[in-house]
CSV table of C-alpha atoms in Angstrom, one decimal:
chain,number,residue,atom,x,y,z
A,31,UNK,CA,67.7,-21.2,25.0
A,32,UNK,CA,64.4,-20.0,24.2
A,33,UNK,CA,61.5,-22.0,25.4
A,34,UNK,CA,58.7,-22.7,22.9
A,35,UNK,CA,55.5,-21.0,24.0
A,36,UNK,CA,52.8,-23.4,25.1
A,37,UNK,CA,49.9,-23.4,22.6
A,38,UNK,CA,47.3,-23.4,25.4
A,39,UNK,CA,48.8,-20.4,27.2
A,40,UNK,CA,49.6,-18.0,24.4
A,41,UNK,CA,46.6,-16.8,22.5
A,42,UNK,CA,46.7,-17.3,18.7
A,43,UNK,CA,45.1,-14.7,16.6
A,44,UNK,CA,43.8,-16.1,13.3
A,45,UNK,CA,41.4,-14.0,11.1
A,46,UNK,CA,40.5,-11.8,14.0
A,47,UNK,CA,39.9,-14.6,16.4
A,48,UNK,CA,41.6,-15.5,19.6
A,49,UNK,CA,41.5,-19.3,20.1
A,50,UNK,CA,38.3,-19.5,18.1
A,51,UNK,CA,36.6,-16.5,19.7
A,52,UNK,CA,36.3,-13.1,18.2
A,53,UNK,CA,38.9,-10.7,19.4
A,54,UNK,CA,37.9,-7.3,20.8
A,55,UNK,CA,37.2,-4.9,17.9
A,56,UNK,CA,36.6,-7.6,15.3
A,57,UNK,CA,33.1,-8.2,14.1
A,58,UNK,CA,31.6,-11.6,13.8
A,59,UNK,CA,29.9,-10.5,10.6
A,60,UNK,CA,32.2,-7.9,8.8
A,61,UNK,CA,29.9,-7.8,5.8
A,62,UNK,CA,26.9,-6.7,8.0
A,63,UNK,CA,23.4,-7.9,8.1
A,64,UNK,CA,21.7,-8.2,4.7
A,65,UNK,CA,18.4,-7.1,6.3
A,66,UNK,CA,20.0,-4.1,7.9
A,67,UNK,CA,21.8,-3.2,4.6
A,68,UNK,CA,18.4,-3.5,2.7
A,69,UNK,CA,16.7,-1.3,5.3
A,70,UNK,CA,19.5,1.3,5.1
A,71,UNK,CA,19.3,1.3,1.3
A,72,UNK,CA,15.5,1.7,1.3
A,73,UNK,CA,15.7,4.5,3.8
A,74,UNK,CA,18.4,6.4,1.8
A,75,UNK,CA,16.4,5.8,-1.5
A,76,UNK,CA,13.2,7.1,0.0
A,77,UNK,CA,14.9,10.2,1.5
A,78,UNK,CA,16.5,11.0,-1.9
A,79,UNK,CA,13.3,10.5,-3.8
A,80,UNK,CA,11.5,12.8,-1.3
A,81,UNK,CA,14.2,15.4,-1.9
A,82,UNK,CA,13.9,15.1,-5.6
A,83,UNK,CA,10.1,15.3,-5.4
A,84,UNK,CA,10.3,18.5,-3.4
A,85,UNK,CA,12.5,20.0,-6.2
A,86,UNK,CA,10.4,19.1,-9.2
A,87,UNK,CA,7.9,16.4,-8.4
A,88,UNK,CA,4.7,18.2,-9.3
A,89,UNK,CA,6.2,19.3,-12.7
A,90,UNK,CA,7.4,15.8,-13.4
A,91,UNK,CA,4.0,14.2,-12.6
A,92,UNK,CA,2.2,16.7,-14.8
A,93,UNK,CA,4.6,16.1,-17.7
A,94,UNK,CA,4.2,12.3,-17.4
A,95,UNK,CA,0.4,12.7,-17.2
A,96,UNK,CA,0.4,14.8,-20.4
A,97,UNK,CA,3.0,12.9,-22.4
A,98,UNK,CA,2.7,9.3,-21.2
A,99,UNK,CA,-0.8,8.7,-19.8
A,100,UNK,CA,-0.3,4.9,-19.8
A,101,UNK,CA,2.8,5.2,-17.5
A,102,UNK,CA,0.9,7.7,-15.3
A,103,UNK,CA,-2.0,5.3,-14.9
A,104,UNK,CA,0.3,2.3,-14.2
A,105,UNK,CA,2.0,4.3,-11.4
A,106,UNK,CA,-1.4,5.2,-10.0
A,107,UNK,CA,-2.4,1.5,-10.0
A,108,UNK,CA,0.9,0.5,-8.3
A,109,UNK,CA,0.1,2.9,-5.5
A,110,UNK,CA,-3.2,1.2,-4.7
A,111,UNK,CA,-2.9,-1.8,-2.4
A,112,UNK,CA,-3.7,-5.1,-4.0
A,113,UNK,CA,-5.6,-6.3,-1.0
A,114,UNK,CA,-7.5,-4.3,1.5
A,115,UNK,CA,-7.6,-6.3,4.7
A,116,UNK,CA,-11.0,-6.1,6.3
A,117,UNK,CA,-11.2,-7.5,9.8
A,118,UNK,CA,-14.2,-8.0,12.0
A,119,UNK,CA,-13.3,-6.6,15.4
A,120,UNK,CA,-15.6,-7.5,18.2
A,121,UNK,CA,-18.9,-6.2,16.8
A,122,UNK,CA,-21.6,-5.4,19.3
A,123,UNK,CA,-19.9,-7.4,22.1
A,124,UNK,CA,-17.0,-5.0,22.0
A,125,UNK,CA,-19.2,-1.9,22.2
A,126,UNK,CA,-20.0,0.0,25.3
A,127,UNK,CA,-23.6,0.5,26.4
A,128,UNK,CA,-23.4,4.2,25.3
A,129,UNK,CA,-22.1,3.2,21.8
A,130,UNK,CA,-24.9,0.7,21.4
A,131,UNK,CA,-27.5,3.3,22.4
A,132,UNK,CA,-26.0,5.8,19.9
A,133,UNK,CA,-25.9,3.2,17.1
A,134,UNK,CA,-29.6,2.3,17.7
A,135,UNK,CA,-30.5,6.0,17.6
A,136,UNK,CA,-28.6,6.4,14.4
A,137,UNK,CA,-30.4,3.4,12.8
A,138,UNK,CA,-33.8,4.6,14.0
A,139,UNK,CA,-33.1,8.1,12.5
A,140,UNK,CA,-32.1,6.5,9.2
A,141,UNK,CA,-35.2,4.4,9.1
A,142,UNK,CA,-37.4,7.3,9.9
A,143,UNK,CA,-35.9,9.4,7.2
A,144,UNK,CA,-36.2,6.6,4.7
A,145,UNK,CA,-39.8,5.8,5.5
A,146,UNK,CA,-40.7,9.5,5.3
A,147,UNK,CA,-39.5,9.7,1.7
A,148,UNK,CA,-42.3,9.6,-0.8
A,149,UNK,CA,-42.1,8.4,-4.3
A,150,UNK,CA,-41.6,11.1,-6.8
A,151,UNK,CA,-44.5,11.3,-9.2
A,152,UNK,CA,-44.4,13.1,-12.5
A,153,UNK,CA,-47.7,14.5,-13.5
A,154,UNK,CA,-48.6,14.4,-17.2
A,155,UNK,CA,-50.6,12.7,-19.9
A,156,UNK,CA,-49.5,10.2,-22.4
A,157,UNK,CA,-49.5,11.4,-26.0
A,158,UNK,CA,-50.3,9.1,-28.8
A,159,UNK,CA,-47.7,9.1,-31.5
A,160,UNK,CA,-48.3,7.6,-34.9
A,161,UNK,CA,-46.2,4.5,-35.4
A,162,UNK,CA,-43.1,4.6,-37.6
A,163,UNK,CA,-42.9,2.5,-40.7
A,164,UNK,CA,-41.4,-0.9,-40.3
A,165,UNK,CA,-37.8,-1.2,-41.3
A,166,UNK,CA,-37.1,-2.6,-44.7
A,167,UNK,CA,-36.2,-6.3,-44.8
A,168,UNK,CA,-33.0,-7.3,-46.5
A,169,UNK,CA,-33.5,-8.9,-49.9
A,170,UNK,CA,-32.0,-12.3,-50.8
A,171,UNK,CA,-29.2,-12.1,-53.3
A,172,UNK,CA,-29.7,-14.4,-56.3
């Protein structure tokens, strides 16, 4: 006679799980992380684009620039960030005493140069020019 194994003592392996827990060597996410897959794809794409650019990038850019200027300009615009974050960081309060002294000296130098500039005057005499005849007025059509 064979004794039936007790369900609680004999581990049951179902879909890579032993009693509801992952068995050694089985992944809990066999498909992988979508974020990790996207990062890996982006990395591979960028590496291959870099390799292709090294091979003929300059020639390709020049050809697009000559033959398809609209596409070339669109690519340039896409490379420019849409928003340029500008952040105020501390201002004068974050500056050291030496930095403040240097900044004051730079401002004083700028103001001294600006005040030292004189207006440029052009010497000459006005010449009287006879007036031109008045433009002809349009006639009314009858």
